[in-house]
Amino acid sequence: MSTAAHASLVQEEPLVKGNHSFADITQMVTAQNLNPTPKLWYVLFGISNLVFMVMIVSIAYLIYKGTGIWGLNNTISWGWAIINFVWWVGIGHAGTLISAILFLFRQDWRTAINRFAEAMTIFAVFCAGLFPLIHVGRIWVIYWVFPVPNQMVMWPNFNSPLLWDVFAVSTYLTVSVLFWFVGLIPDVATLRDKVKSTIAKRVYGTLALGWRGSTRHWWNYEKAYMLLAGLATPLVLSVHTIVSFDFAVSLIPGWHTTIFPPYFVAGAVFSGFAMVLTLMIISRKVFKLEDIMTLDHIEKMNIILMVTGTMVGFAYMMEFFIAWYSGVEYEKAIFILRATGPYAWAYWTMIACNVLSPQFMWSRRLRRNIGFTFFISIVVNIGMWFERFVITVTSLSTDYLPSSWAYFNPTIWDIALYVGTFGFFFTNFLLFLRYLPIIAIAEIKSVMPEADPHNYDEKGNYVAPGAPEPVELDIPEEVMSERDRQLQTA
Amino acid sequence: MAQIFPKWSNNIPRKLLIGSTVIGNTLVFTVWFFFAPEFLDVGYAPEQPVPFSHQLHAGQLGMDCQYCHTQVYDSKYANVPATQTCMNCHNQIKTDSPALEPVRQSWETGEPIEWIRVNYLPDYAYFNHSAHVNVGVGCETCHGRMDQMEVVYQAEPLSMSWCMDCHRAPEKYIRPVEEVTTMGYTAENQIEMGLELVAKHNIHAPQYCQGCHY
């Protein structure tokens, strides 16, 4: 009995370090919104805008000239546009995973990173959503994908995963934005109450929708948040599943695989977490939020990186095993060609980045090393780009008919568009960093020891952060310690 | 703490709700009505180089459609008559009419008259006249009362949904082949007769892509 009582009192590391009060947290998080804009922000914003212009120009030229400006050929008709689409959607998935799935599992450490990750989701989905829109030859009839009654009595064909993509990505974006916005309401209310200028007050006041933080507000808010988390969880799994169907539903050897849906989702979480890590390691430093986004957070994320990276590695193995086990020549050939053919460089880059690099995280020393984590997080995103490249391009380049085998060389426009989307992403992201609280202030406070009613004794005095609740102990007098005696008499 | 918003802002949500409903509906119905071929295309009546009157020729003079549009039973294209056809009569009738000057000019020089096409389908829709008139689709059904047109105008939208309306239920529109060029034809028992004609001509109006778009 007494052992059990003690075992349940194992102390977890506090989520917020440095003994901060509620007021400190508000102060720390809103500082970068309230302080004058730093010069560095203008510099970065300027650079992002320039890169963003590269995207605008390459899209404009694409529409003017046609998709022939890309390096696609008749054999490999899906190139960088699809690779980047899947890559960006994958990046976006970590955001919902952190905010929804970890919420359902009551993982309180998510509170420090969820706002951040959700913003990343939304901006990554913006970038991703561009590609299905512009990779078509005739962008001006793209609205035909929507099931709208029209004078042609034509509807889209609901059998195509590319149509499911339309629904999946648009729903995903809508729900992510809603989820993000609901989470922001109490925090923009905080900003509304803190900013000085009338215009800023009105803007934040409008976004806060009249939030007063009453019990009734909070009751509805929590319910809504949980429902959204419950809805977003199957959504995040199904969206990337649908993206994987673009490949898995086809008959191409190397694509027609039933493992794709879970494997793509694992890959999405893998790359998404890596991206969150990259951004968060910089931001916590720049905004001096190391006490909120602690090393423990980074370590936990690294563990997820390791788990999903291993799942991806397992999927690579299974693909090879099944190719051999199936006895289908085409299937065997495509996998041998992946590892030894003209794209072997891409394949081995992928293996090195995705399978090997996360395995370093078994070491506690390495996964708590910020510099190393930062390096690995970038390596993983390179690797995951190559995964999509390998899947898309190698499978197409050498399939059934040797007479239609071809090699894919990207042109400057493939590259410019991809690079440009980073400008789009970071332009949005920098605006977010400047104008919205980058950490969910209300949620962070709710997981601090001060928010726990059990941290106060019967007289309402605050007990030291993390102190266990006094318990009735059934301990024999002769083994009772001094502390036990004090507790008994209290 | 001072109020940020004035009292009237309590009404904003209500106004937004009503406003967005009204605007949304207006938008849908605007597009639905004004962007439809029924609105955009029907009634298109360009000024022709020669003020040719169908009302006079087909209506008052009672000429059969096929006197001028000779190929409708045989060809995909319903031809516009050559200058020769005009001159069959107009070498003797109204030989000094100023309205007919371009016709005489064309006859002398050999340059064709530049008629302006009214019923226009894009080139990816392969319409076939003979396929329709040989199974009893009347001229009037698609082109309107040509015998009453002083100036030719587009009588029907020619949109794909308009085509499909008939291809899905040809019995509503079909008539005996000998009545194809009759203007103002009506049947009392259209559906019953239509169904018989559909069976008789073995009509399977294509509703698949290759039917028209190859």
XYZ file of C-alpha atoms in Angstrom:
704
model
C 0.000 0.000 0.000
C 2.539 2.481 1.078
C 4.865 1.547 -1.757
C 2.038 1.984 -4.243
C 1.201 5.338 -2.743
C 4.768 6.417 -3.057
C 5.178 5.011 -6.563
C 2.324 7.129 -7.812
C 4.085 10.201 -6.582
C 7.085 9.904 -8.885
C 7.855 13.425 -9.878
C 7.960 14.332 -13.546
C 10.218 17.047 -14.743
C 8.333 20.345 -14.630
C 7.189 21.445 -18.078
C 8.127 25.057 -17.477
C 11.556 25.597 -16.004
C 12.787 28.503 -13.943
C 9.979 28.935 -11.376
C 8.028 31.425 -13.459
C 4.747 32.871 -12.294
C 1.679 33.207 -14.553
C 2.505 36.858 -15.123
C 6.038 35.963 -16.206
C 4.723 33.562 -18.804
C 2.429 36.185 -20.300
C 5.307 38.627 -20.225
C 7.736 36.234 -21.901
C 5.413 35.145 -24.671
C 3.847 38.469 -25.544
C 7.167 40.317 -25.410
C 7.933 39.766 -29.078
C 4.466 40.992 -30.028
C 4.598 44.095 -27.846
C 8.206 45.178 -28.221
C 9.206 47.288 -31.221
C 9.935 45.209 -34.307
C 13.568 44.105 -34.254
C 15.803 44.910 -37.214
C 16.508 41.238 -37.746
C 12.828 40.676 -38.418
C 12.834 43.256 -41.199
C 15.914 41.688 -42.731
C 14.451 38.189 -42.656
C 11.091 39.412 -43.859
C 12.774 41.169 -46.753
C 14.671 38.042 -47.737
C 11.547 35.889 -47.479
C 9.663 38.331 -49.644
C 12.354 38.217 -52.287
C 12.245 34.436 -52.332
C 8.470 34.651 -52.387
C 8.794 36.788 -55.520
C 10.778 33.959 -57.107
C 7.739 31.766 -56.548
C 5.358 34.337 -57.995
C 7.533 34.779 -61.071
C 7.935 31.071 -61.667
C 4.191 30.523 -61.331
C 3.439 33.416 -63.649
C 5.878 32.105 -66.227
C 4.481 28.600 -65.795
C 0.970 29.746 -66.529
C 2.128 31.878 -69.439
C 4.357 29.250 -71.019
C 2.917 25.917 -69.866
C 4.125 22.990 -67.815
C 6.683 22.198 -70.506
C 9.078 24.592 -68.771
C 9.572 21.854 -66.198
C 11.827 18.876 -66.744
C 8.938 16.454 -67.158
C 8.798 14.053 -70.053
C 6.184 11.617 -71.323
C 7.470 8.847 -69.099
C 7.988 10.878 -65.980
C 4.987 13.141 -66.008
C 4.982 13.673 -62.251
C 8.065 15.409 -61.012
C 8.953 18.052 -58.529
C 5.461 19.480 -58.315
C 4.077 16.281 -56.833
C 7.202 15.625 -54.790
C 6.983 19.068 -53.252
C 3.250 18.753 -52.742
C 3.616 15.543 -50.771
C 6.626 16.950 -48.955
C 4.849 20.113 -47.848
C 1.683 18.253 -46.868
C 3.856 15.893 -44.863
C 5.505 18.835 -43.109
C 2.102 20.102 -42.192
C 1.030 16.911 -40.512
C 3.191 17.272 -37.445
C 1.243 20.358 -36.483
C -2.024 18.512 -36.229
C -0.355 15.543 -34.659
C 1.042 17.725 -31.918
C -2.099 19.705 -31.343
C -4.711 16.980 -31.780
C -3.274 13.531 -31.198
C -1.046 14.499 -28.320
C -4.003 16.397 -26.859
C -6.123 13.245 -26.932
C -3.316 11.392 -25.191
C -3.161 14.127 -22.545
C 0.473 14.882 -23.309
C 0.922 18.158 -21.492
C 4.308 18.828 -23.046
C 2.525 19.631 -26.297
C 1.370 22.968 -24.865
C 4.746 24.578 -25.441
C 4.895 23.748 -29.122
C 1.342 23.371 -30.385
C 0.713 26.965 -31.492
C 3.952 26.918 -33.309
C 3.306 23.602 -34.959
C -0.232 24.517 -35.992
C 0.982 27.703 -37.634
C 3.572 25.631 -39.434
C 0.838 23.254 -40.561
C -1.242 25.982 -42.037
C 1.603 27.643 -43.899
C 2.914 24.294 -45.105
C -0.542 23.405 -46.397
C -0.671 26.767 -48.197
C 2.539 25.807 -49.973
C 1.338 22.274 -50.598
C -2.039 23.396 -51.893
C -0.339 25.472 -54.554
C 1.118 22.498 -56.354
C -2.058 20.587 -57.231
C -3.434 23.915 -58.364
C -0.583 24.854 -60.689
C 0.825 21.527 -61.833
C -2.133 21.110 -64.168
C -1.767 22.145 -67.775
C -4.882 24.289 -67.760
C -5.163 26.122 -64.514
C -8.114 28.202 -65.687
C -10.463 25.227 -65.618
C -9.227 23.944 -62.264
C -12.622 24.754 -60.767
C -13.968 21.757 -62.666
C -12.672 19.642 -59.814
C -15.444 20.975 -57.628
C -18.806 19.227 -57.771
C -20.781 22.292 -58.783
C -23.939 22.091 -60.909
C -23.120 23.675 -64.254
C -24.258 24.169 -67.828
C -22.199 21.147 -68.940
C -24.066 18.764 -66.614
C -20.599 17.504 -65.735
C -19.354 16.405 -62.353
C -15.933 15.276 -61.280
C -15.210 11.571 -61.215
C -15.256 10.521 -57.604
C -13.078 7.490 -58.307
C -9.886 9.488 -58.597
C -7.586 9.935 -55.609
C -6.594 13.261 -57.131
C -10.150 14.409 -56.511
C -9.980 13.029 -52.995
C -6.862 15.148 -52.644
C -8.945 18.211 -53.377
C -11.384 17.342 -50.626
C -8.717 16.107 -48.241
C -6.430 19.091 -48.537
C -9.184 21.697 -48.533
C -10.845 20.084 -45.506
C -7.502 19.738 -43.824
C -6.709 23.383 -44.343
C -10.134 24.487 -43.103
C -10.040 22.344 -39.985
C -6.431 23.287 -39.229
C -7.241 26.973 -39.505
C -10.307 26.534 -37.289
C -8.388 24.536 -34.727
C -5.613 27.079 -34.686
C -8.043 29.961 -34.424
C -10.027 28.403 -31.577
C -6.782 27.895 -29.709
C -5.799 31.496 -30.364
C -8.933 33.103 -28.969
C -7.884 33.314 -25.287
C -4.393 34.406 -26.305
C -5.408 37.180 -28.665
C -7.679 38.324 -25.834
C -4.531 38.580 -23.727
C -2.868 40.625 -26.438
C -5.975 42.764 -26.806
C -5.690 43.632 -23.136
C -1.988 44.380 -23.328
C -1.468 46.365 -26.534
C -1.495 50.143 -26.367
C -2.697 51.395 -29.736
C -6.425 51.622 -30.406
C -6.130 50.022 -33.823
C -4.217 47.050 -32.450
C -6.766 46.761 -29.653
C -9.568 46.640 -32.191
C -7.824 44.111 -34.410
C -7.004 41.756 -31.560
C -10.390 42.501 -30.026
C -12.123 41.423 -33.211
C -10.080 38.243 -33.379
C -10.798 37.526 -29.713
C -14.532 37.538 -30.487
C -15.391 39.120 -27.160
C -13.567 36.565 -25.056
C -13.857 37.373 -21.340
C -12.546 34.124 -19.919
C -15.692 33.317 -17.964
C -16.262 29.797 -16.694
C -18.953 29.330 -19.283
C -16.586 30.468 -22.021
C -13.928 28.073 -20.844
C -16.370 25.202 -20.534
C -17.508 25.602 -24.144
C -13.991 26.284 -25.293
C -12.611 23.079 -23.824
C -15.438 21.033 -25.321
C -14.960 22.617 -28.722
C -11.227 22.096 -28.546
C -11.623 18.449 -27.650
C -14.148 17.856 -30.410
C -11.861 19.510 -32.927
C -8.963 17.419 -31.692
C -11.103 14.315 -32.059
C -12.047 15.327 -35.583
C -8.587 16.423 -36.620
C -7.007 13.132 -35.588
C -8.762 10.903 -38.136
C -8.405 13.767 -40.577
C -4.647 13.931 -40.309
C -4.378 10.190 -40.815
C -6.789 10.145 -43.736
C -5.367 13.186 -45.504
C -1.950 11.725 -45.947
C -3.491 8.358 -46.670
C -5.343 9.970 -49.520
C -2.155 11.613 -50.687
C -0.549 8.167 -50.662
C -3.478 6.795 -52.683
C -2.355 9.014 -55.558
C 0.396 6.448 -55.915
C -0.910 3.297 -54.246
C -4.102 3.191 -56.324
C -2.166 3.131 -59.607
C -0.747 0.035 -61.284
C 2.852 1.199 -61.492
C 5.334 -1.226 -59.928
C 6.814 0.567 -56.957
C 3.570 2.490 -56.456
C 0.950 -0.213 -56.228
C 1.569 -1.130 -52.611
C -0.821 -1.487 -49.709
C 1.746 -0.329 -47.186
C 1.679 3.209 -48.531
C -1.070 4.734 -46.371
C 0.480 4.050 -42.934
C 3.977 4.438 -44.293
C 3.238 7.847 -45.781
C 1.609 8.968 -42.542
C 4.631 7.827 -40.541
C 6.858 9.667 -42.987
C 4.694 12.763 -42.672
C 4.987 12.761 -38.898
C 8.699 12.120 -39.251
C 9.342 15.045 -41.566
C 6.852 17.284 -39.798
C 8.489 16.811 -36.422
C 11.857 17.475 -37.984
C 10.582 20.762 -39.372
C 9.036 21.766 -36.045
C 12.372 21.046 -34.410
C 14.290 23.128 -36.922
C 12.037 26.126 -36.430
C 11.633 25.734 -32.716
C 15.339 25.439 -31.972
C 15.884 28.791 -33.641
C 12.824 30.492 -32.183
C 13.361 29.481 -28.566
C 16.814 30.986 -28.780
C 15.809 34.181 -30.564
C 12.776 34.812 -28.379
C 14.458 33.607 -25.182
C 11.834 30.989 -24.532
C 14.193 28.256 -23.375
C 12.302 27.939 -20.107
C 9.088 27.081 -21.920
C 10.416 25.093 -24.854
C 12.819 23.137 -22.731
C 15.381 20.525 -23.531
C 12.856 17.938 -22.341
C 10.543 18.997 -25.138
C 13.297 18.604 -27.658
C 14.139 15.217 -26.270
C 10.528 14.034 -26.454
C 10.268 15.221 -30.016
C 13.488 13.459 -30.850
C 12.017 10.255 -29.477
C 9.025 10.626 -31.791
C 11.463 11.344 -34.591
C 13.233 8.109 -33.773
C 10.020 6.081 -33.568
C 8.590 7.338 -36.834
C 11.974 7.153 -38.519
C 12.191 3.529 -37.546
C 8.689 2.936 -38.879
C 9.735 4.448 -42.166
C 12.834 2.259 -42.177
C 10.649 -0.761 -41.531
C 8.458 0.195 -44.476
C 11.501 0.417 -46.752
C 12.474 -3.071 -45.649
C 8.981 -4.425 -46.166
C 8.823 -2.998 -49.663
C 12.007 -4.826 -50.537
C 10.886 -7.993 -48.849
C 7.509 -7.993 -50.590
C 9.127 -7.227 -53.927
C 11.240 -10.347 -53.537
C 8.426 -12.382 -51.954
C 5.860 -11.432 -54.609
C 7.778 -13.073 -57.429
C 6.620 -10.316 -59.778
C 9.461 -9.437 -62.143
C 8.448 -5.817 -62.543
C 8.206 -5.316 -58.810
C 11.569 -6.957 -58.237
C 13.153 -4.991 -61.049
C 12.006 -1.614 -59.810
C 13.438 -2.187 -56.363
C 16.737 -3.463 -57.691
C 16.858 -0.464 -59.997
C 16.134 1.889 -57.123
C 19.167 0.690 -55.258
C 21.494 0.164 -58.213
C 20.039 2.012 -61.174
C 20.432 5.580 -62.425
C 18.816 6.961 -59.273
C 20.880 4.979 -56.792
C 22.359 8.260 -55.521
C 18.883 9.450 -54.559
C 17.973 6.147 -53.005
C 21.070 5.935 -50.824
C 20.713 9.573 -49.808
C 17.228 8.709 -48.670
C 18.386 5.647 -46.733
C 21.200 7.561 -45.084
C 18.980 10.467 -44.078
C 15.844 8.603 -43.076
C 16.941 5.257 -41.762
C 20.321 5.918 -40.253
C 20.055 9.442 -38.892
C 17.119 8.888 -36.494
C 18.903 5.905 -34.971
C 21.360 8.251 -33.300
C 18.488 9.288 -31.072
C 18.816 6.101 -29.080
C 21.599 7.919 -27.287
C 20.288 10.175 -24.529
C 23.318 12.392 -24.848
C 22.744 12.979 -28.552
C 19.013 13.521 -28.357
C 19.539 16.146 -25.669
C 22.167 17.862 -27.775
C 20.583 20.886 -29.421
C 23.174 21.349 -32.104
C 22.990 17.721 -33.110
C 19.199 17.762 -33.079
C 19.192 20.805 -35.312
C 21.500 19.087 -37.758
C 19.468 15.870 -37.786
C 16.192 17.746 -38.192
C 17.474 19.277 -41.407
C 18.939 15.994 -42.599
C 15.569 14.321 -42.060
C 13.769 16.875 -44.178
C 16.280 16.407 -46.960
C 15.826 12.666 -46.640
C 12.062 12.900 -46.748
C 12.219 15.024 -49.856
C 14.315 12.312 -51.433
C 11.862 9.661 -50.297
C 9.107 11.330 -52.320
C 11.541 11.825 -55.172
C 12.520 8.166 -55.160
C 8.923 6.972 -54.991
C 7.676 9.300 -57.701
C 10.502 9.425 -60.178
C 12.195 6.038 -60.012
C 8.917 4.145 -60.243
C 7.904 6.121 -63.302
C 11.244 6.171 -65.035
C 11.580 2.430 -65.449
C 8.293 0.592 -65.640
C 6.672 -2.062 -67.807
C 7.974 -1.158 -71.246
C 11.721 -0.699 -71.617
C 11.014 1.333 -74.748
C 9.482 4.034 -72.568
C 12.204 4.244 -69.973
C 13.518 7.730 -69.417
C 15.577 9.877 -67.082
C 14.300 12.954 -65.305
C 16.311 16.155 -65.197
C 14.773 19.119 -63.412
C 14.998 22.521 -65.037
C 15.693 25.836 -63.374
C 11.912 26.360 -63.083
C 11.404 23.187 -61.075
C 14.019 24.430 -58.661
C 12.844 28.052 -58.607
C 9.307 27.058 -57.734
C 10.409 24.800 -54.895
C 12.802 27.378 -53.491
C 10.136 30.024 -53.912
C 7.666 28.148 -51.731
C 10.098 28.594 -48.856
C 9.708 32.318 -49.351
C 5.942 31.912 -49.179
C 6.260 29.773 -46.071
C 8.637 32.032 -44.220
C 6.802 35.211 -45.168
C 3.732 33.791 -43.484
C 5.708 32.359 -40.642
C 7.477 35.615 -39.867
C 4.178 37.464 -39.870
C 2.875 34.892 -37.432
C 5.930 35.261 -35.199
C 5.523 39.003 -35.120
C 1.788 39.408 -34.668
C 0.506 36.389 -32.791
C 1.547 34.736 -29.546
C 3.788 31.903 -30.628
C 3.054 29.857 -27.541
C -0.393 28.977 -26.270
C -0.241 31.162 -23.167
C -3.469 29.926 -21.639
C -2.547 26.293 -22.158
C 0.958 26.660 -20.792
C -0.491 28.180 -17.659
C -2.920 25.325 -17.269
C -0.127 22.777 -17.036
C 1.949 24.713 -14.541
C 1.927 23.495 -10.961
C 0.205 26.690 -9.846
C -2.817 25.747 -11.919
C -3.189 22.437 -10.118
C -5.663 22.719 -7.197
C -3.699 20.013 -5.422
C -0.777 22.320 -5.053
C -2.532 24.212 -2.300
C -3.072 22.895 1.203
C -6.434 23.035 2.980
C -5.752 26.556 4.177
C -5.173 27.701 0.605
C -1.466 28.240 1.031
C 0.634 27.580 -2.008
C 2.774 24.482 -1.604
C 6.118 24.340 -3.361
C 5.795 23.636 -7.116
C 5.506 19.934 -7.755
C 5.109 18.989 -4.103
C 3.109 15.802 -3.643
C -0.262 15.936 -2.006
C -0.061 14.876 1.654
C -1.292 11.318 1.911
C -2.365 9.142 4.798
C 0.475 6.705 5.175
C 0.132 3.341 6.811
C 3.723 3.164 8.002
C 4.802 1.326 11.145
C 6.090 3.707 13.826
C 9.584 2.189 13.946
C 10.347 2.832 10.238
C 8.722 6.250 10.099
C 10.977 9.023 8.919
C 10.969 12.557 10.207
C 9.042 13.750 7.167
C 6.453 10.986 7.556
C 5.911 12.057 11.149
C 5.393 15.647 10.078
C 2.864 14.601 7.470
C 0.973 12.477 10.010
C 0.599 15.373 12.417
C -0.194 18.003 9.800
C -11.053 48.772 -18.326
C -12.288 51.055 -21.068
C -14.515 49.605 -23.712
C -12.792 48.973 -27.022
C -15.873 48.672 -29.163
C -18.955 50.896 -29.182
C -22.302 49.518 -28.176
C -23.582 49.095 -31.715
C -20.956 46.468 -32.362
C -23.245 44.029 -30.550
C -25.207 43.982 -33.788
C -22.258 43.047 -35.970
C -22.620 39.264 -35.685
C -26.270 39.451 -36.644
C -25.520 41.750 -39.545
C -22.678 39.547 -40.683
C -24.908 36.501 -40.615
C -27.722 38.153 -42.542
C -25.322 39.960 -44.841
C -23.320 36.898 -45.766
C -26.484 34.910 -46.389
C -27.859 37.609 -48.662
C -24.558 38.168 -50.469
C -23.957 34.443 -50.832
C -27.368 33.852 -52.336
C -27.129 36.876 -54.586
C -23.768 35.677 -55.843
C -25.035 32.181 -56.566
C -28.106 33.370 -58.410
C -26.162 36.036 -60.304
C -23.706 33.498 -61.603
C -26.432 30.946 -62.172
C -28.492 33.317 -64.282
C -26.150 35.806 -65.913
C -23.227 33.503 -66.649
C -25.343 30.807 -68.267
C -25.356 30.329 -72.035
C -29.117 30.935 -71.910
C -28.301 34.510 -70.991
C -24.979 34.978 -72.742
C -25.581 33.312 -76.097
C -29.277 33.085 -76.834
C -30.417 35.970 -79.003
C -26.996 36.568 -80.591
C -27.863 38.257 -83.892
C -24.892 39.846 -85.660
C -25.385 42.138 -88.623
C -24.730 40.129 -91.787
C -23.023 41.471 -94.943
C -26.278 40.912 -96.795
C -29.503 41.523 -94.854
C -30.796 38.089 -95.737
C -34.303 37.480 -94.407
C -35.342 33.924 -93.565
C -38.733 35.334 -92.778
C -39.138 36.342 -96.438
C -37.568 33.303 -98.089
C -38.636 30.435 -95.833
C -41.738 32.080 -94.391
C -43.492 34.086 -97.121
C -42.050 32.334 -100.162
C -42.344 28.928 -98.503
C -38.995 27.618 -99.715
C -37.937 24.354 -98.125
C -34.866 24.555 -95.886
C -33.028 22.141 -98.125
C -33.225 24.354 -101.177
C -30.304 26.324 -99.786
C -28.916 24.119 -97.012
C -28.544 21.170 -99.333
C -26.249 18.896 -97.377
C -28.048 18.523 -94.086
C -29.165 14.974 -94.786
C -25.795 13.852 -96.054
C -23.099 15.761 -94.278
C -21.866 16.671 -90.825
C -22.037 20.301 -91.918
C -25.195 22.122 -92.879
C -23.798 24.247 -95.647
C -24.371 27.939 -96.113
C -25.411 28.264 -99.761
C -22.884 29.464 -102.263
C -23.418 32.688 -104.231
C -24.551 30.471 -107.096
C -27.671 29.557 -105.121
C -28.551 33.194 -104.552
C -27.972 34.024 -108.203
C -30.330 31.264 -109.326
C -33.102 33.743 -108.656
C -31.361 37.026 -108.161
C -29.909 37.165 -111.640
C -33.463 38.073 -112.599
C -35.131 39.232 -109.389
C -34.245 42.560 -107.786
C -31.181 42.831 -109.957
C -30.631 46.441 -108.962
C -31.336 46.161 -105.259
C -28.555 47.880 -103.282
C -28.940 45.309 -100.488
C -27.892 42.598 -102.929
C -24.798 44.435 -104.078
C -22.383 42.137 -102.162
C -23.995 39.105 -103.813
C -23.489 40.484 -107.299
C -20.002 41.542 -106.339
C -19.243 38.026 -105.175
C -20.682 36.622 -108.391
C -18.508 38.871 -110.515
C -15.272 38.623 -108.586
C -15.500 35.062 -107.297
C -14.847 36.249 -103.755
C -17.212 34.525 -101.304
C -19.645 36.485 -99.170
C -18.352 36.712 -95.614
C -21.354 35.539 -93.663
C -21.056 35.678 -89.900
C -21.644 32.408 -88.153
C -24.352 32.573 -85.494
C -24.652 29.032 -84.148
C -21.167 28.362 -83.012
C -19.820 25.241 -81.303
C -16.204 24.943 -80.206
C -14.042 22.694 -82.356
C -13.755 19.995 -79.713
C -17.468 19.253 -80.018
C -18.061 17.265 -83.205
C -21.645 17.926 -84.157
C -23.160 15.986 -87.023
C -26.237 17.362 -88.827
C -27.047 14.284 -90.859
C -27.062 12.073 -87.766
C -29.789 14.234 -86.302
C -32.082 15.072 -89.216
C -32.132 11.486 -90.491
C -33.713 10.297 -87.258
C -36.229 13.108 -87.014
C -34.761 16.006 -85.094
C -36.523 18.991 -86.629
C -34.678 22.135 -87.733
C -36.972 24.121 -85.474
C -36.051 22.164 -82.350
C -32.524 23.516 -82.364
C -32.705 26.648 -84.544
C -36.105 28.031 -83.573
C -38.737 29.397 -85.930
C -36.431 30.248 -88.800
C -39.442 31.134 -90.955
C -40.167 34.053 -88.648
C -36.633 35.406 -88.354
C -35.957 38.653 -90.114
C -32.384 38.425 -88.847
C -30.922 35.096 -87.786
C -30.329 34.810 -84.084
C -29.253 31.961 -81.853
C -32.463 30.458 -80.563
C -31.132 27.889 -78.125
C -28.180 27.952 -75.686
C -26.258 25.115 -77.447
C -24.719 24.326 -74.076
C -23.790 20.772 -73.230
C -26.606 20.446 -70.731
C -29.003 21.538 -73.461
C -27.659 18.802 -75.770
C -27.843 16.270 -72.965
C -31.462 17.119 -72.164
C -32.396 15.706 -75.548
C -29.875 12.885 -75.618
C -31.256 11.642 -72.319
C -34.900 11.862 -73.406
C -35.060 12.098 -77.218
C -38.730 11.089 -77.276
C -39.668 14.517 -75.982
C -38.262 16.263 -79.049
C -38.292 13.862 -81.957
C -40.680 13.984 -84.923
C -41.316 11.972 -88.102
C -38.460 12.401 -90.572
C -40.799 13.842 -93.210
C -41.691 16.659 -90.811
C -38.074 17.648 -90.097
C -38.149 20.864 -92.116
C -41.701 21.766 -91.112
C -41.900 24.913 -89.055
C -44.429 25.078 -86.241
C -44.921 21.321 -86.104
C -46.634 20.002 -82.981
C -47.856 16.530 -82.106
C -50.619 15.893 -79.592
C -49.190 12.624 -78.355
C -45.538 13.648 -78.478
C -44.203 11.207 -75.874
C -46.092 8.218 -77.229
C -45.101 9.025 -80.802
C -41.584 9.894 -79.731
C -41.104 6.538 -78.035
C -42.331 4.768 -81.162
C -39.934 6.765 -83.335
C -37.053 6.088 -80.998
C -37.762 2.373 -81.283
C -38.309 2.584 -85.030
C -35.066 4.426 -85.769
C -33.189 2.434 -83.140
C -32.017 5.645 -81.532
C -29.327 5.401 -78.892
C -28.383 9.011 -78.426
C -24.809 8.921 -77.129
C -24.360 10.077 -73.567
C -20.697 9.153 -73.432
C -17.710 11.386 -74.161
C -16.754 9.859 -77.515
C -20.227 10.619 -78.856
C -19.264 14.229 -79.484
C -15.766 14.837 -78.175
C -13.967 11.831 -79.762
